[in-house]
Amino acid sequence: MPYSLVIFDLDGTLADSFPWFLRTINDVADRFSFRRVADEEVEGLRHASTREILRRLEVPLWKLPAIARHARRLKAEAAAEISLFSGVEAMLQTLAASGVQLALVTSDSEANAREKLGAAASLFAHFDCSASLFGKPAKFRRVIRRAGVQPAQVIAIGDEVRDIEAARAVGIACGAVCWGYAAPAALRALAPDHTFERMDDIADALCANVG
């Protein structure tokens, strides 16, 4: 089935923000009084679901909106430190040239997202930003409705377990990238429809069915 709409996550999928996250997380933990992350814990957390991470770090759910707002401010200040992964622009251009609609769904602000994407932002037809931590299914549904396509024609591509879970919650295909926040083994355990080892694999796989 050719895909008419590709919904991308931003951090860890298109933008290389994980190093920034590791430098920042303990300052955020101190500010909001949740447990700091020790270096030796990082790999284990990459194998955990979002809810499990929150439980391990003892983050109360009621604090999440304030934490998200603070993180967005920090990301805006650190914009120069967070670049796109190599090959992102070429991959997006290839998809757009093949007639595929592109959408971005992220918990970051649209202003931050557009700054990170730079000139590539113009390739996206739809943005749904500033999502709550567990709000991706609703965001996906809105984007699909705006795009005017059927769920069977849509794939969501991300780097976390929750991206796969959100795609399945709305009945769309899911693709997992192996260079982001979650460990590849954790993503493969959920058997996504596509697993991408390299950036070039995305256009190679999706454009092969376009035409």
mmCIF file of C-alpha atoms in Angstrom:
data_model
loop_
_atom_site.group_PDB
_atom_site.id
_atom_site.type_symbol
_atom_site.label_atom_id
_atom_site.label_comp_id
_atom_site.label_asym_id
_atom_site.label_seq_id
_atom_site.Cartn_x
_atom_site.Cartn_y
_atom_site.Cartn_z
ATOM 1 C CA MET A 1 0.000 0.000 0.000
ATOM 2 C CA PRO A 2 1.535 3.333 -1.052
ATOM 3 C CA TYR A 3 1.497 5.971 1.673
ATOM 4 C CA SER A 4 -0.092 9.333 0.908
ATOM 5 C CA LEU A 5 0.837 10.891 4.250
ATOM 6 C CA VAL A 6 3.947 10.447 6.385
ATOM 7 C CA ILE A 7 3.750 11.795 9.943
ATOM 8 C CA PHE A 8 7.155 12.434 11.484
ATOM 9 C CA ASP A 9 8.215 12.825 15.080
ATOM 10 C CA LEU A 10 10.912 15.466 15.565
ATOM 11 C CA ASP A 11 13.280 14.835 18.491
ATOM 12 C CA GLY A 12 15.340 11.705 17.990
ATOM 13 C CA THR A 13 13.811 11.095 14.562
ATOM 14 C CA LEU A 14 14.702 14.166 12.503
ATOM 15 C CA ALA A 15 16.568 16.253 15.100
ATOM 16 C CA ASP A 16 19.579 14.961 17.010
ATOM 17 C CA SER A 17 18.462 16.193 20.431
ATOM 18 C CA PHE A 18 19.376 13.218 22.617
ATOM 19 C CA PRO A 19 22.836 14.598 23.557
ATOM 20 C CA TRP A 20 21.156 17.861 24.605
ATOM 21 C CA PHE A 21 18.577 15.890 26.595
ATOM 22 C CA LEU A 22 21.292 14.009 28.501
ATOM 23 C CA ARG A 23 23.049 17.280 29.340
ATOM 24 C CA THR A 24 19.793 18.861 30.515
ATOM 25 C CA ILE A 25 17.725 16.177 32.256
ATOM 26 C CA ASN A 26 19.311 16.420 35.704
ATOM 27 C CA ASP A 27 18.947 20.194 35.834
ATOM 28 C CA VAL A 28 15.263 19.697 35.053
ATOM 29 C CA ALA A 29 15.071 16.959 37.689
ATOM 30 C CA ASP A 30 16.479 19.316 40.315
ATOM 31 C CA ARG A 31 14.086 22.084 39.332
ATOM 32 C CA PHE A 32 10.973 19.882 39.464
ATOM 33 C CA SER A 33 12.074 17.565 42.293
ATOM 34 C CA PHE A 34 12.146 14.232 40.542
ATOM 35 C CA ARG A 35 14.939 11.666 40.585
ATOM 36 C CA ARG A 36 18.173 12.429 38.747
ATOM 37 C CA VAL A 37 19.420 10.044 36.050
ATOM 38 C CA ALA A 38 22.765 8.368 36.679
ATOM 39 C CA ASP A 39 24.982 7.684 33.671
ATOM 40 C CA GLU A 40 24.648 3.940 34.155
ATOM 41 C CA GLU A 41 20.843 4.190 34.036
ATOM 42 C CA VAL A 42 20.602 5.757 30.598
ATOM 43 C CA GLU A 43 20.729 2.546 28.564
ATOM 44 C CA GLY A 44 18.119 0.868 30.744
ATOM 45 C CA LEU A 45 15.773 3.817 30.320
ATOM 46 C CA ARG A 46 16.171 3.567 26.552
ATOM 47 C CA HIS A 47 14.525 0.131 26.798
ATOM 48 C CA ALA A 48 11.592 1.379 28.890
ATOM 49 C CA SER A 49 8.187 2.746 27.894
ATOM 50 C CA THR A 50 7.303 6.369 28.612
ATOM 51 C CA ARG A 51 5.126 5.406 31.564
ATOM 52 C CA GLU A 52 7.858 3.189 32.960
ATOM 53 C CA ILE A 53 10.409 5.996 32.651
ATOM 54 C CA LEU A 54 8.119 8.362 34.547
ATOM 55 C CA ARG A 55 7.611 5.742 37.230
ATOM 56 C CA ARG A 56 11.333 5.044 37.603
ATOM 57 C CA LEU A 57 12.180 8.735 37.834
ATOM 58 C CA GLU A 58 9.276 9.346 40.219
ATOM 59 C CA VAL A 59 7.739 12.078 38.073
ATOM 60 C CA PRO A 60 4.182 12.945 39.190
ATOM 61 C CA LEU A 61 1.793 13.201 36.246
ATOM 62 C CA TRP A 62 0.481 16.541 37.447
ATOM 63 C CA LYS A 63 3.930 18.070 36.923
ATOM 64 C CA LEU A 64 4.166 17.054 33.257
ATOM 65 C CA PRO A 65 2.624 20.208 31.721
ATOM 66 C CA ALA A 66 5.010 22.469 33.655
ATOM 67 C CA ILE A 67 7.979 20.233 32.809
ATOM 68 C CA ALA A 68 7.005 20.288 29.127
ATOM 69 C CA ARG A 69 6.718 24.099 29.094
ATOM 70 C CA HIS A 70 10.105 24.429 30.762
ATOM 71 C CA ALA A 71 11.684 21.952 28.326
ATOM 72 C CA ARG A 72 10.322 23.905 25.365
ATOM 73 C CA ARG A 73 11.915 27.096 26.706
ATOM 74 C CA LEU A 74 15.245 25.326 27.216
ATOM 75 C CA LYS A 75 15.117 23.888 23.699
ATOM 76 C CA ALA A 76 14.465 27.311 22.248
ATOM 77 C CA GLU A 77 17.519 28.653 24.080
ATOM 78 C CA ALA A 78 19.625 25.707 22.898
ATOM 79 C CA ALA A 79 18.456 25.756 19.281
ATOM 80 C CA ALA A 80 21.984 26.244 17.973
ATOM 81 C CA GLU A 81 23.090 23.047 19.767
ATOM 82 C CA ILE A 82 20.431 20.815 18.168
ATOM 83 C CA SER A 83 20.877 20.004 14.501
ATOM 84 C CA LEU A 84 19.083 17.726 12.089
ATOM 85 C CA PHE A 85 20.506 14.287 11.508
ATOM 86 C CA SER A 86 22.599 13.942 8.384
ATOM 87 C CA GLY A 87 20.461 13.206 5.337
ATOM 88 C CA VAL A 88 17.161 14.524 6.728
ATOM 89 C CA GLU A 89 16.715 17.305 4.170
ATOM 90 C CA ALA A 90 17.436 15.016 1.206
ATOM 91 C CA MET A 91 15.079 12.343 2.541
ATOM 92 C CA LEU A 92 12.241 14.839 3.047
ATOM 93 C CA GLN A 93 12.786 16.361 -0.391
ATOM 94 C CA THR A 94 12.620 12.910 -1.979
ATOM 95 C CA LEU A 95 9.337 12.104 -0.251
ATOM 96 C CA ALA A 96 7.789 15.466 -1.109
ATOM 97 C CA ALA A 97 8.900 15.161 -4.740
ATOM 98 C CA SER A 98 7.147 11.789 -4.867
ATOM 99 C CA GLY A 99 3.854 13.461 -4.016
ATOM 100 C CA VAL A 100 3.699 12.326 -0.392
ATOM 101 C CA GLN A 101 2.224 14.794 2.121
ATOM 102 C CA LEU A 102 4.478 15.404 5.117
ATOM 103 C CA ALA A 103 3.293 16.176 8.634
ATOM 104 C CA LEU A 104 5.088 16.847 11.891
ATOM 105 C CA VAL A 105 3.676 15.887 15.284
ATOM 106 C CA THR A 106 5.788 16.861 18.267
ATOM 107 C CA SER A 107 5.449 17.922 21.883
ATOM 108 C CA ASP A 108 7.786 20.812 21.103
ATOM 109 C CA SER A 109 6.397 24.180 20.040
ATOM 110 C CA GLU A 110 5.842 24.873 16.355
ATOM 111 C CA ALA A 111 8.293 27.781 16.543
ATOM 112 C CA ASN A 112 11.021 25.497 17.917
ATOM 113 C CA ALA A 113 10.193 22.832 15.353
ATOM 114 C CA ARG A 114 10.373 25.236 12.433
ATOM 115 C CA GLU A 115 13.676 26.625 13.677
ATOM 116 C CA LYS A 116 15.176 23.143 13.924
ATOM 117 C CA LEU A 117 13.900 22.165 10.477
ATOM 118 C CA GLY A 118 15.132 25.355 8.834
ATOM 119 C CA ALA A 119 14.429 25.421 5.095
ATOM 120 C CA ALA A 120 13.026 21.883 5.301
ATOM 121 C CA ALA A 121 10.009 23.228 7.236
ATOM 122 C CA SER A 122 8.528 24.386 3.939
ATOM 123 C CA LEU A 123 8.207 20.748 2.848
ATOM 124 C CA PHE A 124 5.661 20.012 5.583
ATOM 125 C CA ALA A 125 1.980 20.466 4.798
ATOM 126 C CA HIS A 126 0.800 19.944 8.377
ATOM 127 C CA PHE A 127 2.096 20.749 11.859
ATOM 128 C CA ASP A 128 0.497 19.620 15.132
ATOM 129 C CA CYS A 129 2.764 20.728 17.943
ATOM 130 C CA SER A 130 2.837 21.268 21.712
ATOM 131 C CA ALA A 131 1.216 17.888 22.316
ATOM 132 C CA SER A 132 0.758 16.542 25.794
ATOM 133 C CA LEU A 133 2.920 13.554 26.684
ATOM 134 C CA PHE A 134 0.165 11.032 25.996
ATOM 135 C CA GLY A 135 -1.672 13.029 23.340
ATOM 136 C CA LYS A 136 -0.205 11.701 20.094
ATOM 137 C CA PRO A 137 -3.233 9.614 19.032
ATOM 138 C CA ALA A 138 -5.435 12.715 19.070
ATOM 139 C CA LYS A 139 -2.769 14.664 17.180
ATOM 140 C CA PHE A 140 -2.506 11.895 14.577
ATOM 141 C CA ARG A 141 -6.278 11.870 14.059
ATOM 142 C CA ARG A 142 -6.354 15.635 13.529
ATOM 143 C CA VAL A 143 -3.536 15.547 10.990
ATOM 144 C CA ILE A 144 -5.135 12.657 9.073
ATOM 145 C CA ARG A 145 -8.438 14.542 8.963
ATOM 146 C CA ARG A 146 -6.757 17.721 7.692
ATOM 147 C CA ALA A 147 -4.824 15.771 5.061
ATOM 148 C CA GLY A 148 -8.024 14.181 3.753
ATOM 149 C CA VAL A 149 -6.593 10.669 3.528
ATOM 150 C CA GLN A 150 -7.632 7.268 4.822
ATOM 151 C CA PRO A 151 -5.759 5.691 7.775
ATOM 152 C CA ALA A 152 -4.587 2.866 5.509
ATOM 153 C CA GLN A 153 -2.618 5.465 3.498
ATOM 154 C CA VAL A 154 -0.747 6.861 6.511
ATOM 155 C CA ILE A 155 2.469 5.942 8.289
ATOM 156 C CA ALA A 156 3.871 7.556 11.434
ATOM 157 C CA ILE A 157 7.641 7.455 11.898
ATOM 158 C CA GLY A 158 9.265 7.940 15.291
ATOM 159 C CA ASP A 159 11.994 6.799 17.641
ATOM 160 C CA GLU A 160 10.083 5.838 20.797
ATOM 161 C CA VAL A 161 7.788 3.077 21.990
ATOM 162 C CA ARG A 162 4.973 5.592 22.436
ATOM 163 C CA ASP A 163 5.174 6.518 18.738
ATOM 164 C CA ILE A 164 4.416 2.921 17.783
ATOM 165 C CA GLU A 165 1.654 2.677 20.381
ATOM 166 C CA ALA A 166 0.040 5.923 19.179
ATOM 167 C CA ALA A 167 0.086 4.806 15.536
ATOM 168 C CA ARG A 168 -1.575 1.524 16.407
ATOM 169 C CA ALA A 169 -4.165 3.297 18.545
ATOM 170 C CA VAL A 170 -5.439 5.111 15.449
ATOM 171 C CA GLY A 171 -5.005 2.243 12.995
ATOM 172 C CA ILE A 172 -2.114 3.557 10.912
ATOM 173 C CA ALA A 173 1.187 1.994 9.958
ATOM 174 C CA CYS A 174 4.253 2.669 12.096
ATOM 175 C CA GLY A 175 7.910 3.020 11.288
ATOM 176 C CA ALA A 176 10.703 3.025 13.863
ATOM 177 C CA VAL A 177 14.126 4.638 13.442
ATOM 178 C CA CYS A 178 17.140 3.109 15.147
ATOM 179 C CA TRP A 179 19.100 6.304 15.857
ATOM 180 C CA GLY A 180 16.907 8.038 18.431
ATOM 181 C CA TYR A 181 15.955 7.946 22.100
ATOM 182 C CA ALA A 182 14.699 4.362 22.446
ATOM 183 C CA ALA A 183 16.972 1.359 22.056
ATOM 184 C CA PRO A 184 16.474 -0.430 18.716
ATOM 185 C CA ALA A 185 15.764 -3.701 20.538
ATOM 186 C CA ALA A 186 12.889 -2.086 22.445
ATOM 187 C CA LEU A 187 11.373 -0.877 19.188
ATOM 188 C CA ARG A 188 11.848 -4.155 17.318
ATOM 189 C CA ALA A 189 10.161 -6.009 20.177
ATOM 190 C CA LEU A 190 6.929 -4.258 19.169
ATOM 191 C CA ALA A 191 7.276 -5.389 15.531
ATOM 192 C CA PRO A 192 6.715 -2.056 13.760
ATOM 193 C CA ASP A 193 5.658 -2.200 10.117
ATOM 194 C CA HIS A 194 9.022 -0.753 9.080
ATOM 195 C CA THR A 195 12.338 -0.481 10.917
ATOM 196 C CA PHE A 196 14.823 1.993 9.505
ATOM 197 C CA GLU A 197 18.527 1.453 10.174
ATOM 198 C CA ARG A 198 19.707 4.444 8.142
ATOM 199 C CA MET A 199 18.126 7.730 7.074
ATOM 200 C CA ASP A 200 18.279 6.685 3.404
ATOM 201 C CA ASP A 201 16.133 3.645 4.210
ATOM 202 C CA ILE A 202 13.043 5.826 4.747
ATOM 203 C CA ALA A 203 12.792 7.181 1.214
ATOM 204 C CA ASP A 204 13.992 3.881 -0.262
ATOM 205 C CA ALA A 205 11.174 1.978 1.455
ATOM 206 C CA LEU A 206 8.353 4.491 1.077
ATOM 207 C CA CYS A 207 9.046 5.721 -2.429
ATOM 208 C CA ALA A 208 9.373 2.166 -3.759
ATOM 209 C CA ASN A 209 5.580 1.902 -3.427
ATOM 210 C CA VAL A 210 4.742 5.270 -4.914
ATOM 211 C CA GLY A 211 3.717 5.514 -8.480
#
